[in-house]
Structure formats: C-alpha cells, structure tokens
Short mmCIF file of C-alpha atoms in Angstrom, two decimals:
data_model
loop_
_atom_site.label_atom_id
_atom_site.label_comp_id
_atom_site.label_asym_id
_atom_site.label_seq_id
_atom_site.Cartn_x
_atom_site.Cartn_y
_atom_site.Cartn_z
CA ALA A 1 -14.85 16.00 -1.21
CA CYS A 2 -12.05 16.32 1.43
CA LEU A 3 -9.99 13.22 2.52
CA PHE A 4 -8.17 13.02 6.03
CA ALA A 5 -5.66 10.59 7.57
CA PRO A 6 -3.38 10.48 10.57
CA ALA A 7 0.20 12.42 10.19
CA GLY A 8 1.70 9.60 11.99
CA GLU A 9 1.24 5.84 12.82
CA ASP A 10 -0.57 6.80 15.90
CA PRO A 11 -4.63 7.81 14.98
CA ALA A 12 -5.12 9.38 18.58
CA GLY A 13 -1.99 12.00 17.13
CA GLY A 14 -2.34 14.60 14.71
CA TRP A 15 -4.43 14.31 11.27
CA ALA A 16 -3.81 16.15 8.33
CA ALA A 17 -5.65 16.46 4.86
CA TRP A 18 -4.71 14.46 1.94
CA GLY A 19 -6.65 16.53 -0.30
CA GLY A 20 -9.73 18.41 -1.22
CA PHE A 21 -11.70 17.67 -4.94
CA GLY A 22 -14.10 20.24 -5.98
CA VAL A 23 -13.35 22.79 -3.14
CA ASN A 24 -10.75 25.17 -2.19
CA GLU A 25 -7.79 22.82 -1.96
CA GLU A 26 -5.71 25.24 -0.28
CA ALA A 27 -8.37 25.72 2.40
CA ALA A 28 -9.01 21.98 2.54
CA LEU A 29 -5.36 21.34 2.85
CA ALA A 30 -5.16 23.65 6.24
CA LEU A 31 -7.94 22.00 7.85
CA VAL A 32 -7.57 19.44 10.82
CA PRO A 33 -10.60 17.53 11.76
CA ALA A 34 -11.07 18.19 15.68
CA PRO A 35 -10.71 15.36 17.90
CA GLU A 36 -14.39 15.30 18.94
CA LEU A 37 -15.21 14.63 15.42
CA ARG A 38 -12.76 11.76 14.90
CA ALA A 39 -14.12 10.25 18.14
CA HIS A 40 -17.80 10.38 17.03
CA LEU A 41 -16.93 8.76 13.41
CA ASP A 42 -14.81 6.21 15.16
CA ALA A 43 -17.52 5.09 17.62
CA HIS A 44 -20.79 5.79 14.99
CA GLY A 45 -19.03 5.16 11.53
CA GLU A 46 -20.89 8.35 10.34
CA LEU A 47 -22.34 11.63 10.53
CA ASP A 48 -24.84 13.61 8.71
CA ALA A 49 -25.12 17.45 8.95
CA GLU A 50 -28.03 17.46 7.15
CA THR A 51 -30.32 15.62 9.28
CA GLY A 52 -28.94 17.57 12.37
CA LEU A 53 -25.51 17.45 14.45
CA PRO A 54 -25.37 15.81 18.19
CA ASP A 55 -24.54 17.90 20.84
CA GLY A 56 -21.07 19.41 21.45
CA LEU A 57 -20.21 18.91 17.57
CA MET A 58 -21.57 22.32 16.17
CA ASP A 59 -17.77 23.68 16.67
CA ALA A 60 -16.13 20.71 15.75
CA TRP A 61 -18.14 20.70 12.22
CA THR A 62 -18.30 24.38 11.48
CA PRO A 63 -14.81 24.02 9.45
CA LEU A 64 -16.12 21.38 7.29
CA GLY A 65 -19.62 23.31 7.16
CA ARG A 66 -17.73 26.14 5.73
CA LEU A 67 -16.05 24.05 2.92
CA GLY A 68 -19.39 23.16 1.82
CA MET A 69 -19.56 19.49 3.17
CA ARG A 70 -22.43 17.70 4.61
CA ARG A 71 -21.61 14.02 5.54
CA ALA A 72 -18.29 12.39 6.83
CA LEU A 73 -17.29 8.83 6.80
CA ALA A 74 -15.31 7.05 9.07
CA LEU A 75 -12.59 4.84 6.40
CA ARG A 76 -11.95 1.34 8.46
CA HIS A 77 -9.32 -1.00 7.75
CA ALA A 78 -7.67 -3.83 9.60
CA GLY A 79 -10.59 -3.17 12.30
CA ARG A 80 -9.57 0.48 13.14
CA MET A 81 -10.09 4.36 11.82
CA VAL A 82 -7.43 4.71 9.52
CA GLY A 83 -9.09 8.11 7.88
CA LEU A 84 -12.17 10.06 7.14
CA LEU A 85 -14.08 11.15 4.03
CA ALA A 86 -16.44 14.63 4.14
CA VAL A 87 -18.79 14.98 1.24
CA GLY A 88 -20.42 17.81 0.39
CA GLY A 89 -24.35 17.62 -1.20
CA LEU A 90 -25.18 16.19 -4.46
CA ALA A 91 -24.99 17.86 -7.68
CA ASP A 92 -28.82 18.52 -8.24
CA GLY A 93 -29.36 19.44 -4.49
CA ALA A 94 -31.58 16.65 -3.79
CA PRO A 95 -31.34 15.03 -0.41
CA TRP A 96 -29.09 11.78 0.14
CA ASN A 97 -31.23 8.65 -0.45
CA GLU A 98 -30.61 5.02 0.70
CA GLU A 99 -29.43 4.28 -2.51
CA ASP A 100 -27.01 7.57 -2.46
CA ARG A 101 -25.62 6.51 0.92
CA ARG A 102 -24.88 2.71 0.09
CA ALA A 103 -22.96 4.04 -2.89
CA LEU A 104 -20.97 6.32 -0.49
CA ALA A 105 -20.37 3.49 1.83
CA VAL A 106 -18.73 1.21 -1.23
CA LEU A 107 -16.85 4.08 -2.04
CA ALA A 108 -15.17 4.10 1.46
CA GLY A 109 -14.74 0.38 1.65
CA ALA A 110 -12.73 1.08 -1.64
CA LEU A 111 -10.60 3.68 -0.04
CA ALA A 112 -9.80 2.77 3.20
CA PRO A 113 -7.18 0.27 2.31
CA LEU A 114 -5.74 2.49 -0.66
CA LEU A 115 -5.41 5.28 1.86
CA GLU A 116 -3.65 2.86 4.74
CA ALA A 117 -1.44 1.75 1.83
CA ALA A 118 -0.30 5.40 0.94
CA ALA A 119 0.06 6.33 4.54
CA TRP A 120 2.17 3.37 5.16
CA ARG A 121 4.61 4.46 2.39
CA GLU A 122 4.81 7.91 3.62
CA ARG A 123 5.63 6.69 7.24
CA ALA A 124 8.07 3.54 6.53
CA GLU A 125 12.00 4.62 6.78
CA VAL A 126 13.29 4.80 3.22
CA ASP A 127 16.05 2.65 2.02
CA GLU A 128 18.90 5.16 0.26
CA GLU A 129 20.09 2.41 -2.37
CA THR A 130 16.46 1.88 -4.06
CA GLY A 131 14.39 4.18 -2.62
CA LEU A 132 12.07 1.45 -0.98
CA PRO A 133 11.25 0.90 2.79
CA ARG A 134 13.14 -1.37 4.79
CA PRO A 135 12.19 -4.96 5.80
CA SER A 136 10.94 -3.78 9.31
CA ALA A 137 8.12 -1.98 7.62
CA LEU A 138 6.97 -4.72 5.48
CA ARG A 139 6.54 -7.04 7.82
CA GLU A 140 4.42 -4.83 9.71
CA ARG A 141 2.40 -4.10 6.74
CA LEU A 142 1.87 -7.86 6.71
CA ARG A 143 0.50 -7.78 10.07
CA ALA A 144 -2.19 -5.54 9.47
CA TRP A 145 -3.22 -7.28 6.28
CA LEU A 146 -3.41 -10.59 8.54
CA ALA A 147 -5.68 -8.52 10.99
CA GLY A 148 -7.81 -7.46 8.55
CA ALA A 149 -8.03 -10.67 6.14
CA ASP A 150 -11.27 -12.33 5.45
CA ALA A 151 -10.83 -15.73 7.50
CA GLU A 152 -11.05 -17.71 4.71
CA GLY A 153 -10.33 -17.14 0.89
CA ALA A 154 -8.26 -13.84 1.26
CA ALA A 155 -5.76 -13.67 -1.69
CA CYS A 156 -2.30 -12.49 -0.73
CA SER A 157 0.73 -13.23 -2.51
CA ALA A 158 4.53 -12.11 -2.02
CA VAL A 159 7.31 -11.86 -4.32
CA ALA A 160 11.04 -11.67 -3.72
CA LEU A 161 13.17 -10.21 -6.42
CA ALA A 162 16.93 -10.08 -6.71
CA VAL A 163 19.91 -9.16 -9.13
CA ASP A 164 22.19 -12.34 -9.76
CA ASP A 165 25.67 -12.12 -8.60
CA LEU A 166 25.65 -8.31 -7.59
CA ALA A 167 29.52 -9.06 -6.56
CA ARG A 168 30.44 -9.45 -10.08
CA VAL A 169 28.86 -6.28 -11.06
CA GLU A 170 30.82 -4.36 -8.83
CA ARG A 171 34.16 -6.40 -9.33
CA ASP A 172 33.70 -5.68 -13.36
CA TRP A 173 32.07 -2.69 -13.35
CA GLY A 174 32.81 -0.99 -10.06
CA LEU A 175 30.67 0.24 -7.12
CA ALA A 176 29.17 3.16 -8.78
CA VAL A 177 27.50 1.33 -11.60
CA ALA A 178 26.45 -1.46 -8.82
CA ALA A 179 24.60 1.49 -7.14
CA GLU A 180 23.48 2.61 -10.61
CA VAL A 181 21.94 -1.00 -10.96
CA LEU A 182 20.03 -0.99 -7.79
CA ARG A 183 18.81 2.21 -7.92
CA ARG A 184 16.84 1.45 -11.27
CA VAL A 185 15.63 -1.73 -10.09
CA GLY A 186 14.24 0.02 -7.12
CA ARG A 187 12.72 2.66 -9.57
CA ARG A 188 11.20 -0.22 -11.74
CA VAL A 189 9.71 -1.69 -8.97
CA ARG A 190 8.05 1.44 -7.59
CA SER A 191 6.71 2.28 -10.83
CA GLU A 192 5.34 -1.71 -11.25
CA LEU A 193 3.39 -1.64 -7.72
CA GLY A 194 -0.20 -1.44 -7.39
CA ALA A 195 -2.15 0.77 -5.42
CA GLN A 196 -2.11 -1.71 -2.32
CA ASP A 197 1.22 -3.15 -3.02
CA VAL A 198 4.39 -2.72 -0.97
CA ALA A 199 8.10 -3.38 -1.46
CA SER A 200 11.11 -3.22 0.88
CA HIS A 201 14.96 -3.52 0.08
CA ARG A 202 16.67 -6.75 2.27
CA GLY A 203 19.77 -5.63 1.24
CA ARG A 204 22.37 -6.84 -1.74
CA GLY A 205 19.95 -6.02 -4.23
CA GLU A 206 17.11 -8.27 -3.15
CA ILE A 207 13.89 -6.98 -2.80
CA LEU A 208 10.46 -8.37 -0.98
CA MET A 209 7.13 -7.22 -1.91
CA LEU A 210 3.91 -8.00 -0.54
CA LEU A 211 0.85 -7.89 -3.20
CA PRO A 212 -2.98 -7.88 -1.13
CA GLY A 213 -5.29 -9.13 -2.97
CA THR A 214 -3.06 -10.86 -5.96
CA THR A 215 -3.61 -14.64 -6.62
CA GLY A 216 -0.99 -17.04 -6.87
CA ALA A 217 -0.93 -17.08 -10.84
CA GLY A 218 -1.02 -13.30 -10.91
CA ALA A 219 2.21 -12.76 -8.87
CA ARG A 220 3.87 -15.53 -10.80
CA LEU A 221 2.93 -13.64 -13.80
CA PHE A 222 3.53 -10.34 -12.26
CA ALA A 223 7.18 -11.11 -10.98
CA GLU A 224 8.18 -12.98 -14.18
CA ARG A 225 7.24 -9.65 -16.05
CA LEU A 226 9.03 -7.68 -13.71
CA ARG A 227 12.36 -9.80 -13.34
CA ARG A 228 12.56 -9.91 -17.76
CA ALA A 229 11.99 -6.13 -17.97
CA ILE A 230 14.48 -5.21 -15.78
CA ALA A 231 16.96 -7.61 -17.04
CA ALA A 232 16.38 -6.33 -20.55
CA GLU A 233 16.91 -2.67 -19.57
CA LEU A 234 19.99 -3.95 -17.92
CA ALA A 235 21.28 -6.15 -20.78
CA ALA A 236 24.31 -4.05 -21.44
CA GLY A 237 25.85 -4.83 -18.06
CA GLY A 238 24.76 -8.80 -18.62
CA VAL A 239 22.49 -8.08 -15.38
CA THR A 240 20.09 -11.20 -14.77
CA LEU A 241 17.86 -11.56 -11.96
CA SER A 242 15.91 -14.35 -10.21
CA ALA A 243 12.62 -14.30 -8.57
CA GLY A 244 11.06 -16.34 -5.67
CA VAL A 245 6.66 -16.03 -5.40
CA ALA A 246 4.65 -17.40 -2.74
CA SER A 247 0.88 -17.35 -2.13
CA VAL A 248 -1.78 -18.17 0.46
CA GLU A 249 -4.00 -19.51 -2.46
CA ASP A 250 -0.74 -22.33 -3.12
CA GLY A 251 -0.66 -23.23 0.39
CA VAL A 252 1.37 -21.01 2.32
CA PRO A 253 0.18 -19.57 5.75
CA GLY A 254 -0.29 -15.82 5.65
CA GLU A 255 2.17 -15.11 7.95
CA GLN A 256 4.86 -17.13 6.37
CA LEU A 257 4.49 -15.26 3.28
CA LEU A 258 7.33 -13.20 2.96
CA ASP A 259 10.07 -16.21 4.33
CA ALA A 260 8.66 -18.66 1.92
CA ALA A 261 9.16 -15.88 -0.95
CA ALA A 262 12.69 -15.30 0.18
CA ALA A 263 13.44 -19.10 0.41
CA ALA A 264 11.92 -19.87 -3.40
CA LEU A 265 14.52 -16.96 -4.39
CA ALA A 266 17.60 -18.88 -2.67
CA GLU A 267 16.21 -21.73 -4.28
CA ALA A 268 16.04 -20.20 -7.93
CA ARG A 269 19.54 -18.33 -7.30
CA LEU A 270 21.07 -21.98 -6.25
CA ALA A 271 19.55 -23.38 -9.29
CA GLY A 272 21.78 -21.22 -11.63
CA GLY A 273 19.48 -17.83 -11.41
CA ASP A 274 17.84 -15.94 -14.32
CA GLN A 275 14.47 -18.08 -13.25
CA LEU A 276 11.82 -17.74 -11.08
CA VAL A 277 10.44 -20.42 -8.31
CA ALA A 278 7.20 -20.51 -6.67
CA ALA A 279 6.68 -21.77 -2.98
CA GLY A 280 3.76 -24.10 -2.38
CA SER A 281 2.83 -27.26 -3.48
CA ALA A 282 -0.32 -26.09 -5.64
CA ALA A 283 2.12 -23.67 -7.49
CA ARG A 284 4.44 -26.48 -8.07
CA ALA A 285 1.45 -28.74 -9.29
CA ALA A 286 0.40 -26.05 -11.94
CA SER A 287 4.00 -25.24 -13.26
#
C-alpha cells in the first residue's frame, strides 16, 4: 500500500508520499500522484485498475501500477480530500469482493482524520519554547473539526494547562531553568497526545489542547493525570500546574471550547492553583 497527502495547506498544490508498505519504499516516496488521478478520486471516491481504467488515466496510473497497486481510494475528512490510499492485490491473488471493498472503505475512513492531524502538525508553525504549534493553527484545527463533526453527539474536548507562577520559577531559579521547565512540559504534552489530538502554546507556560473524540470525563482524567505527572517530574523545583477542561458533552458549544477551557484554567489559578476546574454545568454537577 502507498499513502499520499498534500505537501502544503492547499490540496490543489503539490502532493507527496507519506510512506509505502510492502513495496519498494524508496520508489514509493519518490512518486507523486498525477493531478488527473487526484481529480478523478476527488470526484468519484475510488478507482479500480483491475476492472479497467477510465480514458485519460492510463499514464496517470502507470507509476502506481509499476509498484503493484491495483486500487486507489480518496481519503476524505471534513468534506474535503486530505489524501489518497493506493493498495495492491490480495495476498491470495483472488479478486476483490464486496466484503473486501467494505473493509477497505472502513480503513480509509479511519485513516483520513489521522492523516489530516499528522499533516496539520507538519504544517503548523512551531513555538520554540515548547516545540508545540502556535494558537492560530490550533483554532484552524478546531474549525476543521467543527466542519466535519456530526450534527449531534460528536465528542470533543479542550484542555488548558499552565505552570503555576512561572514568574517565581524565573525569579528563584533563573531564566534558563524556567526555559527548561517549558521544554519539559511541552515534551510531556507531545508524548501524551493521541493520534487526533493537537496542542499549542499560548505563551507564558499556558498550553491549549484539542481532543477530538474525547468525552468530558475522559478529558478530565487525561488533564488530571497529565498535570500530576508533570508536577512529579518537576517536583525538585516546587513546580505545580493547574488545568481547565471544557467539553461539548458538558454543554459547551464547540466553537467556544478553547476559550471555555482557558477560562476554566484562569478560575483554577485564581483559586490558588495546583488544581483542575471543568467548565460547563454538566461537568460541575458531576464533580
């Protein structure tokens, strides 16, 4: 199989291979799917070379055919094509049946949001202090989730996390130590994020995270575990962290998730820090 995605923010621009599996990976990474092939997949969703290629696509398919590819599917997320998956024949040499096609469609549906999240991370401008993207990119990711979310019942949460009294760390331990604290926080956050999760640094040690598919209860458990783990790692410096959590499940509108999580974080810090506050009436009733 071969996986391809836009090399930049504009899907109409250049595309690049993200990897090859069970094929010559060097050859796969050098391959760029032709615009005609991408346009056909965008319009029709799939292409089956075993049953015949449409007029005008023979040359476009040839590089994939040389790698043993037999089918290609568009990977769609939030109403747009974010990549394409090309696959070879079945291991036993049998033709694809309807059950095989359904299984491949399920795989493509699962790959699309993961590929989009990975591509978003590569495109996003990175903050040097934490190694995390900047807030403007995170809000773009939220807009993409809102555009692709089901009208009802889609789970999504946001977490805001911050070092309590970073100014004290700078004063007592110096700027170099404060910078190391931020690097460690950013590194731990990156290591804990799921495949679809994204995070950004707002500045002064405050980090925002978007967790698509995570319920309010799951986000609260994640945030509490994360802030305690980081505090334990930085215990020698007396560092504590606070967190704010917001979830659509708890009555927070999707477009307000990031702001609501940040407001909950501010509430936690005003209450003395070293704690978690959840936004939304449902979350407060459950706590």
